[in-house]
Amino acid sequence: MKSSRLLLPLVAALLMAGASAQQTTIGGMTITRPAPATPAAPAAAASNASIPAGWRELRGRLMTPSRMALPAGSLVSVVIEDVSLQDVASRQMVRVQFAAPRLPASYQIVYNPVRFVAGRSYAVRATVTDRNGKLLYTTDTRTQLPTASRAVLDVNVIRVR
């Protein structure tokens, strides 16, 4: 009993010692201390790791003048379109679609710019539809696609009457 009382302060001192002593043996008992915790990586670094090299990220929010609750089952679509040719329907290059309970709603598009032709014009368009496909909100102005590899773009939408 007395020997265990003597060992307890010694074990505690060893455990509190510097990180260099990861494992200690005392009287046939091995004590292993866990490795020191490493600080968590910043959120930006985690975001960078999830995007392939050479790809681009566009993120932002669909904005309305005030917060708006959406009907259950509403879908948000954010599209990057080639709008180079006039009098011709624009060509969808990238599209994301997700459910949203309210506006503003955040979005993120990660895309490979290899499919985009230099010298052409690209725009971002957004719509919100109800569960039956009825258009509730849409963009009413042309929003140019930023050329930065990581860009933040808030897109304004208006209510369709």
Tab-separated table of N, CA and C in Angstrom:
chain	number	residue	atom	x	y	z
A	1	MET	N	0.817	-1.191	0.000
A	1	MET	CA	0.000	0.000	0.000
A	1	MET	C	0.858	1.251	0.000
A	2	LYS	N	1.957	1.224	0.868
A	2	LYS	CA	2.830	2.383	0.950
A	2	LYS	C	3.569	2.595	-0.369
A	3	SER	N	3.955	1.515	-1.051
A	3	SER	CA	4.697	1.661	-2.305
A	3	SER	C	3.828	2.295	-3.385
A	4	SER	N	2.518	1.999	-3.383
A	4	SER	CA	1.643	2.613	-4.378
A	4	SER	C	1.459	4.098	-4.093
A	5	ARG	N	1.492	4.481	-2.792
A	5	ARG	CA	1.393	5.902	-2.439
A	5	ARG	C	2.632	6.654	-2.906
A	6	LEU	N	3.757	6.001	-2.879
A	6	LEU	CA	4.998	6.623	-3.311
A	6	LEU	C	5.049	6.713	-4.837
A	7	LEU	N	4.505	5.730	-5.502
A	7	LEU	CA	4.538	5.710	-6.969
A	7	LEU	C	3.572	6.716	-7.582
A	8	LEU	N	2.464	6.970	-6.924
A	8	LEU	CA	1.455	7.868	-7.477
A	8	LEU	C	2.009	9.256	-7.782
A	9	PRO	N	2.722	9.923	-6.851
A	9	PRO	CA	3.289	11.233	-7.199
A	9	PRO	C	4.319	11.141	-8.319
A	10	LEU	N	5.080	10.049	-8.348
A	10	LEU	CA	6.077	9.871	-9.396
A	10	LEU	C	5.404	9.712	-10.757
A	11	VAL	N	4.341	8.922	-10.816
A	11	VAL	CA	3.596	8.731	-12.065
A	11	VAL	C	2.977	10.041	-12.521
A	12	ALA	N	2.400	10.780	-11.594
A	12	ALA	CA	1.799	12.070	-11.942
A	12	ALA	C	2.852	13.028	-12.471
A	13	ALA	N	4.027	13.058	-11.850
A	13	ALA	CA	5.102	13.944	-12.313
A	13	ALA	C	5.559	13.565	-13.704
A	14	LEU	N	5.661	12.287	-13.969
A	14	LEU	CA	6.081	11.839	-15.297
A	14	LEU	C	5.044	12.188	-16.361
A	15	LEU	N	3.787	12.065	-16.010
A	15	LEU	CA	2.726	12.386	-16.962
A	15	LEU	C	2.679	13.871	-17.267
A	16	MET	N	3.052	14.698	-16.278
A	16	MET	CA	3.038	16.140	-16.498
A	16	MET	C	4.318	16.646	-17.135
A	17	ALA	N	5.304	15.799	-17.272
A	17	ALA	CA	6.584	16.212	-17.862
A	17	ALA	C	6.388	16.573	-19.327
A	18	GLY	N	7.421	17.093	-19.939
A	18	GLY	CA	7.366	17.528	-21.338
A	18	GLY	C	6.947	16.437	-22.290
A	19	ALA	N	6.642	16.815	-23.524
A	19	ALA	CA	6.141	15.896	-24.542
A	19	ALA	C	7.182	14.892	-24.995
A	20	SER	N	8.452	15.069	-24.587
A	20	SER	CA	9.502	14.181	-25.052
A	20	SER	C	9.361	12.785	-24.456
A	21	ALA	N	8.770	12.646	-23.268
A	21	ALA	CA	8.607	11.343	-22.641
A	21	ALA	C	7.230	10.802	-22.963
A	22	GLN	N	7.098	10.110	-24.085
A	22	GLN	CA	5.805	9.582	-24.507
A	22	GLN	C	5.458	8.283	-23.793
A	23	GLN	N	6.496	7.510	-23.385
A	23	GLN	CA	6.251	6.230	-22.747
A	23	GLN	C	7.243	6.054	-21.605
A	24	THR	N	6.750	5.600	-20.453
A	24	THR	CA	7.595	5.425	-19.277
A	24	THR	C	7.262	4.085	-18.637
A	25	THR	N	8.297	3.369	-18.151
A	25	THR	CA	8.087	2.103	-17.461
A	25	THR	C	8.506	2.263	-16.015
A	26	ILE	N	7.618	1.890	-15.086
A	26	ILE	CA	7.894	1.967	-13.653
A	26	ILE	C	7.469	0.652	-13.030
A	27	GLY	N	8.409	-0.037	-12.441
A	27	GLY	CA	8.103	-1.289	-11.731
A	27	GLY	C	7.350	-2.278	-12.586
A	28	GLY	N	7.729	-2.425	-13.842
A	28	GLY	CA	7.091	-3.395	-14.722
A	28	GLY	C	5.803	-2.887	-15.361
A	29	MET	N	5.367	-1.661	-15.014
A	29	MET	CA	4.156	-1.087	-15.592
A	29	MET	C	4.564	-0.010	-16.597
A	30	THR	N	4.020	-0.089	-17.814
A	30	THR	CA	4.319	0.905	-18.846
A	30	THR	C	3.189	1.908	-18.916
A	31	ILE	N	3.570	3.175	-18.843
A	31	ILE	CA	2.595	4.261	-18.920
A	31	ILE	C	2.825	4.985	-20.234
A	32	THR	N	1.782	5.065	-21.056
A	32	THR	CA	1.877	5.744	-22.352
A	32	THR	C	1.007	6.980	-22.312
A	33	ARG	N	1.629	8.099	-22.627
A	33	ARG	CA	0.904	9.366	-22.659
A	33	ARG	C	0.493	9.620	-24.114
A	34	PRO	N	-0.751	10.097	-24.339
A	34	PRO	CA	-1.173	10.405	-25.709
A	34	PRO	C	-0.320	11.526	-26.295
A	35	ALA	N	-0.163	11.492	-27.611
A	35	ALA	CA	0.585	12.542	-28.301
A	35	ALA	C	-0.120	13.871	-28.098
A	36	PRO	N	0.660	14.972	-28.047
A	36	PRO	CA	0.009	16.278	-27.876
A	36	PRO	C	-0.939	16.570	-29.025
A	37	ALA	N	-2.048	17.195	-28.684
A	37	ALA	CA	-3.049	17.529	-29.702
A	37	ALA	C	-2.483	18.586	-30.643
A	38	THR	N	-2.788	18.436	-31.930
A	38	THR	CA	-2.367	19.443	-32.898
A	38	THR	C	-3.496	20.429	-33.080
A	39	PRO	N	-3.193	21.701	-33.283
A	39	PRO	CA	-4.270	22.680	-33.464
A	39	PRO	C	-5.077	22.366	-34.712
A	40	ALA	N	-6.367	22.648	-34.641
A	40	ALA	CA	-7.258	22.399	-35.774
A	40	ALA	C	-6.889	23.317	-36.930
A	41	ALA	N	-7.004	22.787	-38.145
A	41	ALA	CA	-6.724	23.589	-39.336
A	41	ALA	C	-7.818	24.626	-39.508
A	42	PRO	N	-7.482	25.817	-39.989
A	42	PRO	CA	-8.511	26.822	-40.225
A	42	PRO	C	-9.521	26.336	-41.262
A	43	ALA	N	-10.740	26.872	-41.192
A	43	ALA	CA	-11.805	26.470	-42.119
A	43	ALA	C	-11.412	26.737	-43.560
A	44	ALA	N	-10.686	27.818	-43.816
A	44	ALA	CA	-10.285	28.139	-45.187
A	44	ALA	C	-9.382	27.054	-45.739
A	45	ALA	N	-8.482	26.520	-44.903
A	45	ALA	CA	-7.593	25.466	-45.373
A	45	ALA	C	-8.393	24.211	-45.691
A	46	ALA	N	-9.406	23.907	-44.879
A	46	ALA	CA	-10.241	22.746	-45.156
A	46	ALA	C	-10.984	22.933	-46.473
A	47	SER	N	-11.455	24.142	-46.722
A	47	SER	CA	-12.152	24.425	-47.966
A	47	SER	C	-11.220	24.263	-49.160
A	48	ASN	N	-9.963	24.716	-49.020
A	48	ASN	CA	-8.999	24.603	-50.100
A	48	ASN	C	-8.706	23.151	-50.430
A	49	ALA	N	-8.652	22.293	-49.409
A	49	ALA	CA	-8.314	20.904	-49.620
A	49	ALA	C	-9.394	20.170	-50.405
A	50	SER	N	-10.621	20.619	-50.349
A	50	SER	CA	-11.707	19.905	-51.001
A	50	SER	C	-11.901	20.313	-52.465
A	51	ILE	N	-11.117	21.267	-52.934
A	51	ILE	CA	-11.251	21.730	-54.314
A	51	ILE	C	-10.038	21.260	-55.108
A	52	PRO	N	-10.256	20.522	-56.193
A	52	PRO	CA	-9.124	20.016	-56.971
A	52	PRO	C	-8.261	21.152	-57.536
A	53	ALA	N	-6.982	20.876	-57.682
A	53	ALA	CA	-6.053	21.862	-58.229
A	53	ALA	C	-6.506	22.283	-59.622
A	54	GLY	N	-6.464	23.581	-59.883
A	54	GLY	CA	-6.847	24.106	-61.193
A	54	GLY	C	-8.334	24.390	-61.340
A	55	TRP	N	-9.141	23.929	-60.428
A	55	TRP	CA	-10.574	24.176	-60.484
A	55	TRP	C	-10.876	25.523	-59.854
A	56	ARG	N	-12.105	25.980	-60.019
A	56	ARG	CA	-12.530	27.261	-59.462
A	56	ARG	C	-13.715	27.059	-58.533
A	57	GLU	N	-13.838	28.017	-57.612
A	57	GLU	CA	-14.946	27.989	-56.665
A	57	GLU	C	-15.676	29.321	-56.729
A	58	LEU	N	-16.981	29.235	-56.837
A	58	LEU	CA	-17.844	30.409	-56.775
A	58	LEU	C	-18.831	30.142	-55.648
A	59	ARG	N	-18.898	31.080	-54.712
A	59	ARG	CA	-19.852	30.915	-53.621
A	59	ARG	C	-20.446	32.268	-53.282
A	60	GLY	N	-21.566	32.225	-52.621
A	60	GLY	CA	-22.238	33.464	-52.244
A	60	GLY	C	-23.624	33.162	-51.728
A	61	ARG	N	-24.510	34.163	-51.853
A	61	ARG	CA	-25.876	34.007	-51.371
A	61	ARG	C	-26.857	34.536	-52.397
A	62	LEU	N	-28.028	33.931	-52.456
A	62	LEU	CA	-29.148	34.484	-53.215
A	62	LEU	C	-29.806	35.482	-52.290
A	63	MET	N	-29.915	36.720	-52.758
A	63	MET	CA	-30.368	37.813	-51.899
A	63	MET	C	-31.723	38.353	-52.341
A	64	THR	N	-32.525	38.730	-51.351
A	64	THR	CA	-33.770	39.466	-51.560
A	64	THR	C	-33.695	40.691	-50.646
A	65	PRO	N	-34.553	41.696	-50.884
A	65	PRO	CA	-34.497	42.886	-50.023
A	65	PRO	C	-34.685	42.577	-48.542
A	66	SER	N	-35.436	41.524	-48.226
A	66	SER	CA	-35.628	41.136	-46.825
A	66	SER	C	-35.684	39.619	-46.745
A	67	ARG	N	-35.528	39.087	-45.536
A	67	ARG	CA	-35.596	37.634	-45.351
A	67	ARG	C	-36.981	37.131	-45.752
A	68	MET	N	-37.007	36.040	-46.483
A	68	MET	CA	-38.272	35.488	-46.952
A	68	MET	C	-38.320	33.994	-46.671
A	69	ALA	N	-39.405	33.540	-46.027
A	69	ALA	CA	-39.626	32.110	-45.866
A	69	ALA	C	-40.143	31.574	-47.194
A	70	LEU	N	-39.675	30.407	-47.581
A	70	LEU	CA	-40.109	29.778	-48.830
A	70	LEU	C	-41.070	28.646	-48.525
A	71	PRO	N	-41.957	28.328	-49.450
A	71	PRO	CA	-42.855	27.183	-49.242
A	71	PRO	C	-42.045	25.891	-49.106
A	72	ALA	N	-42.562	24.949	-48.350
A	72	ALA	CA	-41.887	23.664	-48.179
A	72	ALA	C	-41.617	23.030	-49.537
A	73	GLY	N	-40.441	22.470	-49.693
A	73	GLY	CA	-40.090	21.793	-50.944
A	73	GLY	C	-39.540	22.716	-52.023
A	74	SER	N	-39.299	23.978	-51.705
A	74	SER	CA	-38.769	24.916	-52.700
A	74	SER	C	-37.352	24.533	-53.096
A	75	LEU	N	-37.039	24.732	-54.384
A	75	LEU	CA	-35.717	24.415	-54.919
A	75	LEU	C	-35.040	25.661	-55.447
A	76	VAL	N	-33.755	25.805	-55.118
A	76	VAL	CA	-32.923	26.883	-55.634
A	76	VAL	C	-32.045	26.291	-56.729
A	77	SER	N	-31.951	26.974	-57.850
A	77	SER	CA	-31.037	26.584	-58.934
A	77	SER	C	-30.114	27.758	-59.211
A	78	VAL	N	-28.809	27.484	-59.241
A	78	VAL	CA	-27.817	28.487	-59.606
A	78	VAL	C	-27.080	27.927	-60.817
A	79	VAL	N	-27.029	28.729	-61.880
A	79	VAL	CA	-26.508	28.261	-63.164
A	79	VAL	C	-25.438	29.223	-63.671
A	80	ILE	N	-24.360	28.656	-64.212
A	80	ILE	CA	-23.377	29.444	-64.964
A	80	ILE	C	-23.679	29.176	-66.429
A	81	GLU	N	-23.910	30.259	-67.183
A	81	GLU	CA	-24.310	30.129	-68.588
A	81	GLU	C	-23.342	30.852	-69.512
A	82	ASP	N	-23.212	30.320	-70.708
A	82	ASP	CA	-22.487	31.002	-71.780
A	82	ASP	C	-23.502	31.924	-72.450
A	83	VAL	N	-23.296	33.238	-72.312
A	83	VAL	CA	-24.237	34.224	-72.857
A	83	VAL	C	-23.582	35.025	-73.982
A	84	SER	N	-22.629	34.414	-74.670
A	84	SER	CA	-21.855	35.117	-75.699
A	84	SER	C	-22.676	35.495	-76.921
A	85	LEU	N	-23.577	34.622	-77.313
A	85	LEU	CA	-24.328	34.848	-78.545
A	85	LEU	C	-25.663	35.521	-78.255
A	86	GLN	N	-25.953	36.578	-78.990
A	86	GLN	CA	-27.235	37.254	-78.838
A	86	GLN	C	-28.274	36.548	-79.699
A	87	ASP	N	-29.533	36.684	-79.329
A	87	ASP	CA	-30.655	36.093	-80.056
A	87	ASP	C	-30.584	34.572	-80.124
A	88	VAL	N	-29.829	33.974	-79.223
A	88	VAL	CA	-29.728	32.520	-79.140
A	88	VAL	C	-29.848	32.153	-77.663
A	89	ALA	N	-30.531	31.070	-77.375
A	89	ALA	CA	-30.662	30.639	-75.979
A	89	ALA	C	-29.279	30.405	-75.377
A	90	SER	N	-29.101	30.850	-74.148
A	90	SER	CA	-27.812	30.653	-73.487
A	90	SER	C	-27.590	29.164	-73.220
A	91	ARG	N	-26.330	28.787	-73.127
A	91	ARG	CA	-25.960	27.384	-72.918
A	91	ARG	C	-25.525	27.199	-71.469
A	92	GLN	N	-26.175	26.277	-70.759
A	92	GLN	CA	-25.804	25.994	-69.374
A	92	GLN	C	-24.463	25.275	-69.334
A	93	MET	N	-23.549	25.816	-68.545
A	93	MET	CA	-22.233	25.199	-68.393
A	93	MET	C	-22.169	24.397	-67.087
A	94	VAL	N	-22.695	24.970	-66.018
A	94	VAL	CA	-22.683	24.332	-64.697
A	94	VAL	C	-23.994	24.690	-64.005
A	95	ARG	N	-24.535	23.708	-63.263
A	95	ARG	CA	-25.792	23.958	-62.550
A	95	ARG	C	-25.757	23.245	-61.209
A	96	VAL	N	-26.158	23.951	-60.156
A	96	VAL	CA	-26.367	23.324	-58.854
A	96	VAL	C	-27.811	23.572	-58.450
A	97	GLN	N	-28.392	22.592	-57.789
A	97	GLN	CA	-29.780	22.708	-57.358
A	97	GLN	C	-29.885	22.108	-55.962
A	98	PHE	N	-30.606	22.806	-55.069
A	98	PHE	CA	-30.735	22.335	-53.696
A	98	PHE	C	-32.010	22.901	-53.076
A	99	ALA	N	-32.482	22.225	-52.042
A	99	ALA	CA	-33.663	22.683	-51.303
A	99	ALA	C	-33.259	23.816	-50.367
A	100	ALA	N	-34.164	24.774	-50.187
A	100	ALA	CA	-33.901	25.895	-49.283
A	100	ALA	C	-35.196	26.283	-48.584
A	101	PRO	N	-35.147	26.484	-47.268
A	101	PRO	CA	-36.350	26.869	-46.532
A	101	PRO	C	-36.608	28.381	-46.540
A	102	ARG	N	-35.551	29.179	-46.885
A	102	ARG	CA	-35.707	30.641	-46.833
A	102	ARG	C	-34.646	31.307	-47.697
A	103	LEU	N	-34.879	32.588	-47.946
A	103	LEU	CA	-33.884	33.437	-48.609
A	103	LEU	C	-33.478	34.511	-47.616
A	104	PRO	N	-32.228	34.913	-47.562
A	104	PRO	CA	-31.141	34.499	-48.440
A	104	PRO	C	-30.731	33.048	-48.201
A	105	ALA	N	-30.178	32.441	-49.243
A	105	ALA	CA	-29.692	31.062	-49.198
A	105	ALA	C	-28.271	31.033	-49.746
A	106	SER	N	-27.392	30.331	-49.072
A	106	SER	CA	-25.998	30.229	-49.499
A	106	SER	C	-25.849	29.146	-50.567
A	107	TYR	N	-24.900	29.366	-51.482
A	107	TYR	CA	-24.607	28.369	-52.513
A	107	TYR	C	-23.102	28.269	-52.711
A	108	GLN	N	-22.676	27.188	-53.326
A	108	GLN	CA	-21.279	26.991	-53.701
A	108	GLN	C	-21.261	26.169	-54.988
A	109	ILE	N	-20.459	26.633	-55.934
A	109	ILE	CA	-20.251	25.900	-57.186
A	109	ILE	C	-18.747	25.701	-57.336
A	110	VAL	N	-18.334	24.459	-57.526
A	110	VAL	CA	-16.939	24.144	-57.820
A	110	VAL	C	-16.933	23.581	-59.235
A	111	TYR	N	-16.128	24.199	-60.105
A	111	TYR	CA	-16.167	23.798	-61.509
A	111	TYR	C	-14.781	23.822	-62.130
A	112	ASN	N	-14.655	23.073	-63.244
A	112	ASN	CA	-13.403	22.998	-63.984
A	112	ASN	C	-13.445	24.037	-65.104
A	113	PRO	N	-12.573	25.034	-65.086
A	113	PRO	CA	-12.611	26.087	-66.103
A	113	PRO	C	-12.128	25.636	-67.484
A	114	VAL	N	-11.656	24.421	-67.607
A	114	VAL	CA	-11.180	23.920	-68.904
A	114	VAL	C	-12.316	23.938	-69.930
A	115	ARG	N	-13.540	23.755	-69.483
A	115	ARG	CA	-14.701	23.738	-70.386
A	115	ARG	C	-15.099	25.127	-70.875
A	116	PHE	N	-14.526	26.169	-70.292
A	116	PHE	CA	-14.889	27.537	-70.638
A	116	PHE	C	-13.907	28.072	-71.682
A	117	VAL	N	-14.446	28.726	-72.702
A	117	VAL	CA	-13.637	29.236	-73.802
A	117	VAL	C	-13.250	30.688	-73.533
A	118	ALA	N	-11.958	30.975	-73.653
A	118	ALA	CA	-11.483	32.348	-73.449
A	118	ALA	C	-12.155	33.279	-74.453
A	119	GLY	N	-12.500	34.469	-74.004
A	119	GLY	CA	-13.118	35.452	-74.883
A	119	GLY	C	-14.636	35.397	-74.923
A	120	ARG	N	-15.219	34.365	-74.359
A	120	ARG	CA	-16.681	34.278	-74.301
A	120	ARG	C	-17.180	34.930	-73.025
A	121	SER	N	-18.468	35.247	-73.000
A	121	SER	CA	-19.087	35.872	-71.831
A	121	SER	C	-19.890	34.833	-71.056
A	122	TYR	N	-19.686	34.837	-69.752
A	122	TYR	CA	-20.396	33.903	-68.884
A	122	TYR	C	-21.104	34.684	-67.785
A	123	ALA	N	-22.300	34.224	-67.457
A	123	ALA	CA	-23.115	34.904	-66.450
A	123	ALA	C	-23.643	33.883	-65.447
A	124	VAL	N	-24.027	34.389	-64.279
A	124	VAL	CA	-24.615	33.564	-63.232
A	124	VAL	C	-26.087	33.932	-63.137
A	125	ARG	N	-26.937	32.928	-63.166
A	125	ARG	CA	-28.379	33.132	-63.085
A	125	ARG	C	-28.922	32.239	-61.980
A	126	ALA	N	-29.951	32.709	-61.281
A	126	ALA	CA	-30.540	31.919	-60.202
A	126	ALA	C	-32.058	31.961	-60.285
A	127	THR	N	-32.678	30.857	-59.898
A	127	THR	CA	-34.135	30.783	-59.811
A	127	THR	C	-34.510	30.027	-58.539
A	128	VAL	N	-35.725	30.288	-58.080
A	128	VAL	CA	-36.308	29.540	-56.969
A	128	VAL	C	-37.681	29.093	-57.445
A	129	THR	N	-37.947	27.793	-57.310
A	129	THR	CA	-39.250	27.241	-57.706
A	129	THR	C	-39.882	26.529	-56.518
A	130	ASP	N	-41.218	26.423	-56.551
A	130	ASP	CA	-41.880	25.660	-55.503
A	130	ASP	C	-41.810	24.175	-55.853
A	131	ARG	N	-42.386	23.330	-55.009
A	131	ARG	CA	-42.282	21.877	-55.227
A	131	ARG	C	-42.950	21.417	-56.522
A	132	ASN	N	-43.860	22.246	-57.079
A	132	ASN	CA	-44.529	21.895	-58.333
A	132	ASN	C	-43.823	22.481	-59.558
A	133	GLY	N	-42.714	23.178	-59.337
A	133	GLY	CA	-41.974	23.758	-60.451
A	133	GLY	C	-42.384	25.173	-60.812
A	134	LYS	N	-43.316	25.765	-60.072
A	134	LYS	CA	-43.745	27.143	-60.345
A	134	LYS	C	-42.630	28.110	-59.937
A	135	LEU	N	-42.281	29.021	-60.839
A	135	LEU	CA	-41.224	29.995	-60.591
A	135	LEU	C	-41.663	31.005	-59.538
A	136	LEU	N	-40.875	31.139	-58.463
A	136	LEU	CA	-41.170	32.073	-57.382
A	136	LEU	C	-40.256	33.299	-57.418
A	137	TYR	N	-38.955	33.070	-57.649
A	137	TYR	CA	-37.952	34.134	-57.693
A	137	TYR	C	-36.999	33.874	-58.855
A	138	THR	N	-36.450	34.956	-59.406
A	138	THR	CA	-35.472	34.830	-60.477
A	138	THR	C	-34.568	36.054	-60.506
A	139	THR	N	-33.435	35.918	-61.153
A	139	THR	CA	-32.579	37.075	-61.376
A	139	THR	C	-33.203	37.893	-62.500
A	140	ASP	N	-33.070	39.210	-62.425
A	140	ASP	CA	-33.623	40.047	-63.499
A	140	ASP	C	-32.548	40.887	-64.179
A	141	THR	N	-31.319	40.735	-63.725
A	141	THR	CA	-30.202	41.442	-64.359
A	141	THR	C	-29.092	40.435	-64.644
A	142	ARG	N	-28.274	40.766	-65.608
A	142	ARG	CA	-27.149	39.900	-65.953
A	142	ARG	C	-26.056	40.074	-64.903
A	143	THR	N	-25.605	38.969	-64.359
A	143	THR	CA	-24.557	38.972	-63.342
A	143	THR	C	-23.349	38.262	-63.915
A	144	GLN	N	-22.320	39.029	-64.225
A	144	GLN	CA	-21.113	38.491	-64.859
A	144	GLN	C	-20.394	37.502	-63.937
A	145	LEU	N	-19.917	36.389	-64.499
A	145	LEU	CA	-19.150	35.400	-63.753
A	145	LEU	C	-17.771	35.974	-63.428
A	146	PRO	N	-17.381	36.013	-62.162
A	146	PRO	CA	-16.044	36.498	-61.814
A	146	PRO	C	-14.971	35.565	-62.387
A	147	THR	N	-13.803	36.109	-62.667
A	147	THR	CA	-12.732	35.302	-63.259
A	147	THR	C	-11.728	34.797	-62.230
A	148	ALA	N	-11.856	35.194	-60.973
A	148	ALA	CA	-10.937	34.740	-59.922
A	148	ALA	C	-11.104	33.245	-59.673
A	149	SER	N	-10.053	32.617	-59.201
A	149	SER	CA	-10.142	31.175	-58.935
A	149	SER	C	-11.053	30.878	-57.742
A	150	ARG	N	-11.143	31.805	-56.813
A	150	ARG	CA	-12.076	31.700	-55.687
A	150	ARG	C	-12.785	33.039	-55.575
A	151	ALA	N	-14.077	33.022	-55.815
A	151	ALA	CA	-14.826	34.281	-55.832
A	151	ALA	C	-16.080	34.162	-54.976
A	152	VAL	N	-16.471	35.297	-54.424
A	152	VAL	CA	-17.728	35.401	-53.677
A	152	VAL	C	-18.634	36.323	-54.469
A	153	LEU	N	-19.832	35.841	-54.784
A	153	LEU	CA	-20.777	36.618	-55.585
A	153	LEU	C	-22.177	36.441	-55.019
A	154	ASP	N	-22.730	37.508	-54.474
A	154	ASP	CA	-24.119	37.481	-54.033
A	154	ASP	C	-24.990	37.816	-55.234
A	155	VAL	N	-26.018	37.014	-55.454
A	155	VAL	CA	-26.900	37.163	-56.610
A	155	VAL	C	-28.265	37.643	-56.129
A	156	ASN	N	-28.731	38.762	-56.686
A	156	ASN	CA	-30.036	39.296	-56.323
A	156	ASN	C	-31.130	38.620	-57.129
A	157	VAL	N	-32.190	38.237	-56.437
A	157	VAL	CA	-33.364	37.663	-57.092
A	157	VAL	C	-34.588	38.488	-56.714
A	158	ILE	N	-35.570	38.517	-57.640
A	158	ILE	CA	-36.805	39.240	-57.379
A	158	ILE	C	-37.973	38.271	-57.418
A	159	ARG	N	-39.027	38.639	-56.727
A	159	ARG	CA	-40.230	37.797	-56.684
A	159	ARG	C	-40.949	37.878	-58.027
A	160	VAL	N	-41.417	36.743	-58.510
A	160	VAL	CA	-42.189	36.682	-59.755
A	160	VAL	C	-43.653	36.761	-59.375
A	161	ARG	N	-44.375	37.648	-60.008
A	161	ARG	CA	-45.804	37.841	-59.681
A	161	ARG	C	-46.673	37.060	-60.625
